[in-house]
């Protein structure tokens, strides 16, 4: 474990009555640094909080926001639960997939975009809902998605719209 | 202790009285009512996650789970009401939703709880019209298990076993919801000495044993109630055979011994019977080669040579620890009453005592001990199921575990490690006993610590390996002192062979007859017999179920003796390093092919039944020695009938009235009390043999079931020494002692103490006994093998 990571780990452990409580925050920290939760990060976490690597894997794989493989820089998660589906999520999903050129649980070849369909985001009153790098966007339509994509372009080039 | 409160309740109209706090499911069992369960297992904490056990309890607004609900006074439970039936149907419909229903090719078919409960309570058909969820069907989970994720009903018995019982926590649930899978970190191997138990407790056919996969259907199997003899714990198990061939072994709970579990060495060691290495007929050496011979020829030749040697007072017998009590009794009768010698000894390893002279403990005593002292005995490797009790006591009851020995072992639960050369333990214990008696402060930080622990504990169990007589008697003194101040405690001695304790008890030692009866004229110990043979002072040796060439500490002496003795007869199940020297090799029956009794490390004598027939030219050890007795004109001394032998044995033992303290087996003069002084210059290193569960020659070497788990011979160094020697992990090194050398790969870490090298014991490819003397001590120099060019590049 790098000294910085260890220091951060100790700091997190100190925040809670039980060391295990620091597990998820520590994994989140590692993910911020590495782009995803690496095998080494899981082993480090096990050592840090005093459980087995297997137990870390069990917990890490439970949380869909902890990635076990490199995911895109832009994480796009679209709700696929009832309210959103009734309000057009199905078409939106099809549109986004075509627009980004990737499918469910896939990352674009340039490593910029990751797409996933997720369960209820608890924003049913503003369906369909989309989450981009943990930020919510409401009442999304294909048109408003294009605008969002433009706004993300500052940091990443938007993929070209494939021909019909 | 306070009286347990009893409560009365009604289950399906029947009254039952059980201790307060009993689970409803257990209370129902008392009435013979089986409430279906999946996730619940009586040996593990209830988790209540499958819901199949729902029952109706009056006054409760909804159905309750019987596996987690505790009884209360006046409770009224209905386990068969229409509501319950409906709930079960619902739960089963969900469990079967994505289930592949491949019962016709599933190992579990015929003994599957999902199949059985569905037949009894389930819906006849599924209402699912969508495609089923598919998951991996042939996950290679490790050396012993293949997992079918589609069959898994996620009851988590397997992961809870690994967590609660084995305390290892490597097998876990990954992902979540209906995507959950059973797995390990990064898809690595699930490696555990106890893995096979998960295949048994899995209520469905998800976890299948590689050794048993597709080999039999449960209804085709015959069952024999047997006892494992792979180590001295003596776990009870059932041997299942199909058309006369053993297919698998299965737990047969004896809560006092095994608690319902067996280890993988015990579970999987039987397929060697069907390997080419298995001896199926006697062999006789002709013109230098061992060749097939008839039983009659082997007997005639052995009787002639052994008889002549005995007449001259120059014969000896080694063995007994692999035999049944009856046969070990027969073996010593054969030595004493047929050959007329007390030269008989079952000890072919470092172990000197298989029992404590006083204060013998029971395995159960570990359960509520609050201090467990391990002296040199590496219980996970030498007595795995005993180790499970230690794990539980430490993890669940906060028992304090102290390991005293020459290196730091790998234990599953936290422990306090005290580095002590084996020889010096005796001194330490004496000092402690002294300290406790007189209240004096013992010397040294550890001794003070331990004295404090001893003072605080109310029940102490000491576990040792019977190698160090001084430590053994010092421990007895220590327990005596503790008992005198009102504490409880006792001693367990881990046996060197499955029936070491039985062999000792029935008189396979040179100075004691059956029942520890001291004899006027002591014969020779194994070391003495081997020395005599090496010096041309013995004319014949008979060895039954022992392999001194590999296991006797002074391997050079053993090999010289076996080579020099004019006549050597060996009774064995497979070809061994020792049998290779023999003039006559008898093909001996395995424990599966005979019946009798064995005595476990706590002195419990247990009967085992015969599971299969032996191949036609294979004879039991009792049959071999009684044929030899007849050939030597003493047919009345012996019989090969286990019942005859057992009743004789019991009669002799009763007459002997063994009482504590038990008389002690004769020691070799070479045994000294004091440890090595380390070489301060570190030019030489003290060799410490380290037992490994799957090491060994004989059956375990040839068993295909154990092959994937077989360890590599290793030499482990302390990292400081490694630095000094210029050795990195995996570097090949040659260890050279005065009488021989071995070449092995190195481990570098902190388990070895500075100045010592740990060497895997009992590995035929690198026998550590090339480096040791008769008392198990050895000094070696270490030379790293030259690095190959590629490795340097
Ligand atoms: S593999 Fe078997 S024991 Fe383990 S969770 Fe699945 S069904 Fe239960
Ligand atoms: S602990 Fe010993 S007796 Fe028990 S199953 Fe394992 S080898 Fe056999
Ligand atoms: S259904 Fe989409 S946010 Fe709830
Ligand atoms: S057995 Fe009761 S919930 Fe599983």
PDB file of N, CA and C in Angstrom, chain A residues 3-64:
ATOM      1  N   UNK A   3       2.175   4.929   0.893  1.00  0.00           N
ATOM      2  CA  UNK A   3       2.072   5.640   2.168  1.00  0.00           C
ATOM      3  C   UNK A   3       0.869   6.588   2.208  1.00  0.00           C
ATOM      4  N   UNK A   4       0.568   7.233   1.071  1.00  0.00           N
ATOM      5  CA  UNK A   4      -0.575   8.163   1.071  1.00  0.00           C
ATOM      6  C   UNK A   4      -1.860   7.402   1.315  1.00  0.00           C
ATOM      7  N   UNK A   5      -1.948   6.264   0.630  1.00  0.00           N
ATOM      8  CA  UNK A   5      -3.167   5.472   0.755  1.00  0.00           C
ATOM      9  C   UNK A   5      -3.329   4.962   2.182  1.00  0.00           C
ATOM     10  N   UNK A   6      -2.227   4.549   2.744  1.00  0.00           N
ATOM     11  CA  UNK A   6      -2.253   4.041   4.114  1.00  0.00           C
ATOM     12  C   UNK A   6      -2.673   5.156   5.067  1.00  0.00           C
ATOM     13  N   UNK A   7      -2.113   6.347   4.853  1.00  0.00           N
ATOM     14  CA  UNK A   7      -2.426   7.485   5.724  1.00  0.00           C
ATOM     15  C   UNK A   7      -3.914   7.797   5.642  1.00  0.00           C
ATOM     16  N   UNK A   8      -4.414   7.816   4.401  1.00  0.00           N
ATOM     17  CA  UNK A   8      -5.828   8.091   4.198  1.00  0.00           C
ATOM     18  C   UNK A   8      -6.675   7.005   4.868  1.00  0.00           C
ATOM     19  N   UNK A   9      -6.214   5.781   4.721  1.00  0.00           N
ATOM     20  CA  UNK A   9      -6.921   4.658   5.331  1.00  0.00           C
ATOM     21  C   UNK A   9      -7.015   4.828   6.840  1.00  0.00           C
ATOM     22  N   UNK A  10      -5.910   5.165   7.453  1.00  0.00           N
ATOM     23  CA  UNK A  10      -5.911   5.333   8.906  1.00  0.00           C
ATOM     24  C   UNK A  10      -6.838   6.456   9.326  1.00  0.00           C
ATOM     25  N   UNK A  11      -6.832   7.489   8.521  1.00  0.00           N
ATOM     26  CA  UNK A  11      -7.684   8.641   8.823  1.00  0.00           C
ATOM     27  C   UNK A  11      -9.157   8.212   8.774  1.00  0.00           C
ATOM     28  N   UNK A  12      -9.501   7.416   7.759  1.00  0.00           N
ATOM     29  CA  UNK A  12     -10.886   6.953   7.637  1.00  0.00           C
ATOM     30  C   UNK A  12     -11.250   6.015   8.776  1.00  0.00           C
ATOM     31  N   UNK A  13     -10.343   5.113   9.100  1.00  0.00           N
ATOM     32  CA  UNK A  13     -10.625   4.158  10.170  1.00  0.00           C
ATOM     33  C   UNK A  13     -10.877   4.903  11.481  1.00  0.00           C
ATOM     34  N   UNK A  14     -10.123   5.954  11.687  1.00  0.00           N
ATOM     35  CA  UNK A  14     -10.242   6.704  12.951  1.00  0.00           C
ATOM     36  C   UNK A  14     -11.606   7.374  13.106  1.00  0.00           C
ATOM     37  N   UNK A  15     -12.336   7.530  12.000  1.00  0.00           N
ATOM     38  CA  UNK A  15     -13.624   8.217  12.075  1.00  0.00           C
ATOM     39  C   UNK A  15     -14.734   7.392  12.698  1.00  0.00           C
ATOM     40  N   UNK A  16     -14.535   6.059  12.726  1.00  0.00           N
ATOM     41  CA  UNK A  16     -15.651   5.193  13.127  1.00  0.00           C
ATOM     42  C   UNK A  16     -15.311   4.387  14.363  1.00  0.00           C
ATOM     43  N   UNK A  17     -16.350   3.946  15.066  1.00  0.00           N
ATOM     44  CA  UNK A  17     -16.087   3.099  16.237  1.00  0.00           C
ATOM     45  C   UNK A  17     -15.471   1.752  15.843  1.00  0.00           C
ATOM     46  N   UNK A  18     -15.842   1.217  14.667  1.00  0.00           N
ATOM     47  CA  UNK A  18     -15.280  -0.060  14.243  1.00  0.00           C
ATOM     48  C   UNK A  18     -14.525   0.135  12.931  1.00  0.00           C
ATOM     49  N   UNK A  19     -13.343  -0.470  12.807  1.00  0.00           N
ATOM     50  CA  UNK A  19     -12.555  -0.270  11.587  1.00  0.00           C
ATOM     51  C   UNK A  19     -13.313  -0.671  10.320  1.00  0.00           C
ATOM     52  N   UNK A  20     -14.134  -1.715  10.418  1.00  0.00           N
ATOM     53  CA  UNK A  20     -14.851  -2.194   9.233  1.00  0.00           C
ATOM     54  C   UNK A  20     -15.699  -1.100   8.583  1.00  0.00           C
ATOM     55  N   UNK A  21     -16.173  -0.178   9.410  1.00  0.00           N
ATOM     56  CA  UNK A  21     -17.046   0.872   8.878  1.00  0.00           C
ATOM     57  C   UNK A  21     -16.321   1.717   7.840  1.00  0.00           C
ATOM     58  N   UNK A  22     -15.000   1.722   7.865  1.00  0.00           N
ATOM     59  CA  UNK A  22     -14.238   2.550   6.930  1.00  0.00           C
ATOM     60  C   UNK A  22     -14.085   1.873   5.575  1.00  0.00           C
ATOM     61  N   UNK A  23     -14.592   0.649   5.458  1.00  0.00           N
ATOM     62  CA  UNK A  23     -14.328  -0.106   4.233  1.00  0.00           C
ATOM     63  C   UNK A  23     -14.835   0.597   2.977  1.00  0.00           C
ATOM     64  N   UNK A  24     -16.132   0.922   2.963  1.00  0.00           N
ATOM     65  CA  UNK A  24     -16.688   1.501   1.734  1.00  0.00           C
ATOM     66  C   UNK A  24     -16.076   2.873   1.433  1.00  0.00           C
ATOM     67  N   UNK A  25     -15.966   3.761   2.407  1.00  0.00           N
ATOM     68  CA  UNK A  25     -15.284   5.033   2.113  1.00  0.00           C
ATOM     69  C   UNK A  25     -13.872   4.819   1.563  1.00  0.00           C
ATOM     70  N   UNK A  26     -13.170   3.850   2.106  1.00  0.00           N
ATOM     71  CA  UNK A  26     -11.814   3.613   1.621  1.00  0.00           C
ATOM     72  C   UNK A  26     -11.838   3.124   0.172  1.00  0.00           C
ATOM     73  N   UNK A  27     -12.770   2.236  -0.140  1.00  0.00           N
ATOM     74  CA  UNK A  27     -12.864   1.738  -1.514  1.00  0.00           C
ATOM     75  C   UNK A  27     -13.248   2.875  -2.465  1.00  0.00           C
ATOM     76  N   UNK A  28     -14.133   3.747  -1.999  1.00  0.00           N
ATOM     77  CA  UNK A  28     -14.515   4.895  -2.841  1.00  0.00           C
ATOM     78  C   UNK A  28     -13.304   5.764  -3.125  1.00  0.00           C
ATOM     79  N   UNK A  29     -12.509   5.953  -2.081  1.00  0.00           N
ATOM     80  CA  UNK A  29     -11.292   6.751  -2.239  1.00  0.00           C
ATOM     81  C   UNK A  29     -10.360   6.103  -3.267  1.00  0.00           C
ATOM     82  N   UNK A  30     -10.181   4.788  -3.147  1.00  0.00           N
ATOM     83  CA  UNK A  30      -9.305   4.087  -4.086  1.00  0.00           C
ATOM     84  C   UNK A  30      -9.859   4.200  -5.514  1.00  0.00           C
ATOM     85  N   UNK A  31     -11.177   4.120  -5.634  1.00  0.00           N
ATOM     86  CA  UNK A  31     -11.781   4.210  -6.962  1.00  0.00           C
ATOM     87  C   UNK A  31     -11.565   5.591  -7.572  1.00  0.00           C
ATOM     88  N   UNK A  32     -11.670   6.606  -6.738  1.00  0.00           N
ATOM     89  CA  UNK A  32     -11.409   7.963  -7.237  1.00  0.00           C
ATOM     90  C   UNK A  32     -10.008   8.044  -7.824  1.00  0.00           C
ATOM     91  N   UNK A  33      -9.081   7.386  -7.169  1.00  0.00           N
ATOM     92  CA  UNK A  33      -7.692   7.470  -7.591  1.00  0.00           C
ATOM     93  C   UNK A  33      -7.384   6.602  -8.810  1.00  0.00           C
ATOM     94  N   UNK A  34      -7.948   5.380  -8.798  1.00  0.00           N
ATOM     95  CA  UNK A  34      -7.546   4.408  -9.819  1.00  0.00           C
ATOM     96  C   UNK A  34      -8.566   4.275 -10.943  1.00  0.00           C
ATOM     97  N   UNK A  35      -9.709   4.903 -10.794  1.00  0.00           N
ATOM     98  CA  UNK A  35     -10.744   4.775 -11.809  1.00  0.00           C
ATOM     99  C   UNK A  35     -11.688   3.623 -11.535  1.00  0.00           C
ATOM    100  N   UNK A  36     -11.243   2.673 -10.796  1.00  0.00           N
ATOM    101  CA  UNK A  36     -12.115   1.561 -10.384  1.00  0.00           C
ATOM    102  C   UNK A  36     -11.476   0.908  -9.173  1.00  0.00           C
ATOM    103  N   UNK A  37     -12.170  -0.081  -8.606  1.00  0.00           N
ATOM    104  CA  UNK A  37     -11.627  -0.758  -7.429  1.00  0.00           C
ATOM    105  C   UNK A  37     -10.725  -1.884  -7.908  1.00  0.00           C
ATOM    106  N   UNK A  38      -9.445  -1.693  -7.772  1.00  0.00           N
ATOM    107  CA  UNK A  38      -8.508  -2.708  -8.265  1.00  0.00           C
ATOM    108  C   UNK A  38      -8.408  -3.855  -7.263  1.00  0.00           C
ATOM    109  N   UNK A  39      -7.862  -4.964  -7.746  1.00  0.00           N
ATOM    110  CA  UNK A  39      -7.653  -6.122  -6.879  1.00  0.00           C
ATOM    111  C   UNK A  39      -6.738  -5.727  -5.719  1.00  0.00           C
ATOM    112  N   UNK A  40      -5.720  -4.955  -6.063  1.00  0.00           N
ATOM    113  CA  UNK A  40      -4.782  -4.534  -5.019  1.00  0.00           C
ATOM    114  C   UNK A  40      -5.510  -3.675  -3.983  1.00  0.00           C
ATOM    115  N   UNK A  41      -6.402  -2.828  -4.438  1.00  0.00           N
ATOM    116  CA  UNK A  41      -7.139  -1.976  -3.498  1.00  0.00           C
ATOM    117  C   UNK A  41      -7.964  -2.840  -2.547  1.00  0.00           C
ATOM    118  N   UNK A  42      -8.532  -3.923  -3.069  1.00  0.00           N
ATOM    119  CA  UNK A  42      -9.331  -4.793  -2.207  1.00  0.00           C
ATOM    120  C   UNK A  42      -8.446  -5.482  -1.172  1.00  0.00           C
ATOM    121  N   UNK A  43      -7.275  -5.895  -1.617  1.00  0.00           N
ATOM    122  CA  UNK A  43      -6.356  -6.534  -0.659  1.00  0.00           C
ATOM    123  C   UNK A  43      -5.892  -5.523   0.391  1.00  0.00           C
ATOM    124  N   UNK A  44      -5.614  -4.316  -0.074  1.00  0.00           N
ATOM    125  CA  UNK A  44      -5.201  -3.269   0.873  1.00  0.00           C
ATOM    126  C   UNK A  44      -6.310  -3.010   1.884  1.00  0.00           C
ATOM    127  N   UNK A  45      -7.532  -2.947   1.373  1.00  0.00           N
ATOM    128  CA  UNK A  45      -8.669  -2.651   2.250  1.00  0.00           C
ATOM    129  C   UNK A  45      -8.819  -3.748   3.302  1.00  0.00           C
ATOM    130  N   UNK A  46      -8.622  -4.994   2.863  1.00  0.00           N
ATOM    131  CA  UNK A  46      -8.759  -6.119   3.789  1.00  0.00           C
ATOM    132  C   UNK A  46      -7.761  -5.967   4.936  1.00  0.00           C
ATOM    133  N   UNK A  47      -6.539  -5.630   4.555  1.00  0.00           N
ATOM    134  CA  UNK A  47      -5.496  -5.488   5.561  1.00  0.00           C
ATOM    135  C   UNK A  47      -5.827  -4.324   6.492  1.00  0.00           C
ATOM    136  N   UNK A  48      -6.293  -3.258   5.876  1.00  0.00           N
ATOM    137  CA  UNK A  48      -6.556  -2.042   6.651  1.00  0.00           C
ATOM    138  C   UNK A  48      -7.624  -2.266   7.722  1.00  0.00           C
ATOM    139  N   UNK A  49      -8.734  -2.907   7.342  1.00  0.00           N
ATOM    140  CA  UNK A  49      -9.842  -2.989   8.294  1.00  0.00           C
ATOM    141  C   UNK A  49      -9.917  -4.351   8.983  1.00  0.00           C
ATOM    142  N   UNK A  50      -9.007  -5.247   8.657  1.00  0.00           N
ATOM    143  CA  UNK A  50      -8.941  -6.506   9.395  1.00  0.00           C
ATOM    144  C   UNK A  50      -9.991  -7.525   9.008  1.00  0.00           C
ATOM    145  N   UNK A  51     -10.292  -7.651   7.705  1.00  0.00           N
ATOM    146  CA  UNK A  51     -11.150  -8.744   7.248  1.00  0.00           C
ATOM    147  C   UNK A  51     -10.427  -9.457   6.111  1.00  0.00           C
ATOM    148  N   UNK A  52     -11.033 -10.497   5.555  1.00  0.00           N
ATOM    149  CA  UNK A  52     -10.327 -11.213   4.491  1.00  0.00           C
ATOM    150  C   UNK A  52     -10.609 -10.530   3.148  1.00  0.00           C
ATOM    151  N   UNK A  53      -9.718 -10.703   2.166  1.00  0.00           N
ATOM    152  CA  UNK A  53      -9.966 -10.154   0.837  1.00  0.00           C
ATOM    153  C   UNK A  53     -11.302 -10.639   0.268  1.00  0.00           C
ATOM    154  N   UNK A  54     -11.652 -11.879   0.558  1.00  0.00           N
ATOM    155  CA  UNK A  54     -12.933 -12.412   0.093  1.00  0.00           C
ATOM    156  C   UNK A  54     -14.102 -11.590   0.614  1.00  0.00           C
ATOM    157  N   UNK A  55     -14.037 -11.222   1.870  1.00  0.00           N
ATOM    158  CA  UNK A  55     -15.120 -10.413   2.441  1.00  0.00           C
ATOM    159  C   UNK A  55     -15.189  -9.043   1.779  1.00  0.00           C
ATOM    160  N   UNK A  56     -14.014  -8.496   1.429  1.00  0.00           N
ATOM    161  CA  UNK A  56     -14.013  -7.195   0.745  1.00  0.00           C
ATOM    162  C   UNK A  56     -14.675  -7.344  -0.619  1.00  0.00           C
ATOM    163  N   UNK A  57     -14.329  -8.406  -1.319  1.00  0.00           N
ATOM    164  CA  UNK A  57     -14.923  -8.630  -2.639  1.00  0.00           C
ATOM    165  C   UNK A  57     -16.436  -8.747  -2.520  1.00  0.00           C
ATOM    166  N   UNK A  58     -16.877  -9.461  -1.477  1.00  0.00           N
ATOM    167  CA  UNK A  58     -18.312  -9.645  -1.277  1.00  0.00           C
ATOM    168  C   UNK A  58     -19.007  -8.296  -1.145  1.00  0.00           C
ATOM    169  N   UNK A  59     -18.403  -7.406  -0.389  1.00  0.00           N
ATOM    170  CA  UNK A  59     -19.015  -6.101  -0.156  1.00  0.00           C
ATOM    171  C   UNK A  59     -18.850  -5.202  -1.386  1.00  0.00           C
ATOM    172  N   UNK A  60     -17.656  -5.213  -1.951  1.00  0.00           N
ATOM    173  CA  UNK A  60     -17.406  -4.337  -3.100  1.00  0.00           C
ATOM    174  C   UNK A  60     -18.334  -4.693  -4.257  1.00  0.00           C
ATOM    175  N   UNK A  61     -18.576  -5.992  -4.443  1.00  0.00           N
ATOM    176  CA  UNK A  61     -19.391  -6.377  -5.589  1.00  0.00           C
ATOM    177  C   UNK A  61     -20.876  -6.147  -5.332  1.00  0.00           C
ATOM    178  N   UNK A  62     -21.233  -5.952  -4.074  1.00  0.00           N
ATOM    179  CA  UNK A  62     -22.636  -5.665  -3.741  1.00  0.00           C
ATOM    180  C   UNK A  62     -23.036  -4.290  -4.250  1.00  0.00           C
ATOM    181  N   UNK A  63     -22.122  -3.340  -4.188  1.00  0.00           N
ATOM    182  CA  UNK A  63     -22.445  -1.952  -4.540  1.00  0.00           C
ATOM    183  C   UNK A  63     -22.205  -1.696  -6.017  1.00  0.00           C
ATOM    184  N   UNK A  64     -23.268  -1.284  -6.699  1.00  0.00           N
ATOM    185  CA  UNK A  64     -23.133  -1.065  -8.137  1.00  0.00           C
ATOM    186  C   UNK A  64     -22.314   0.188  -8.443  1.00  0.00           C
TER     187      UNK A  64
END
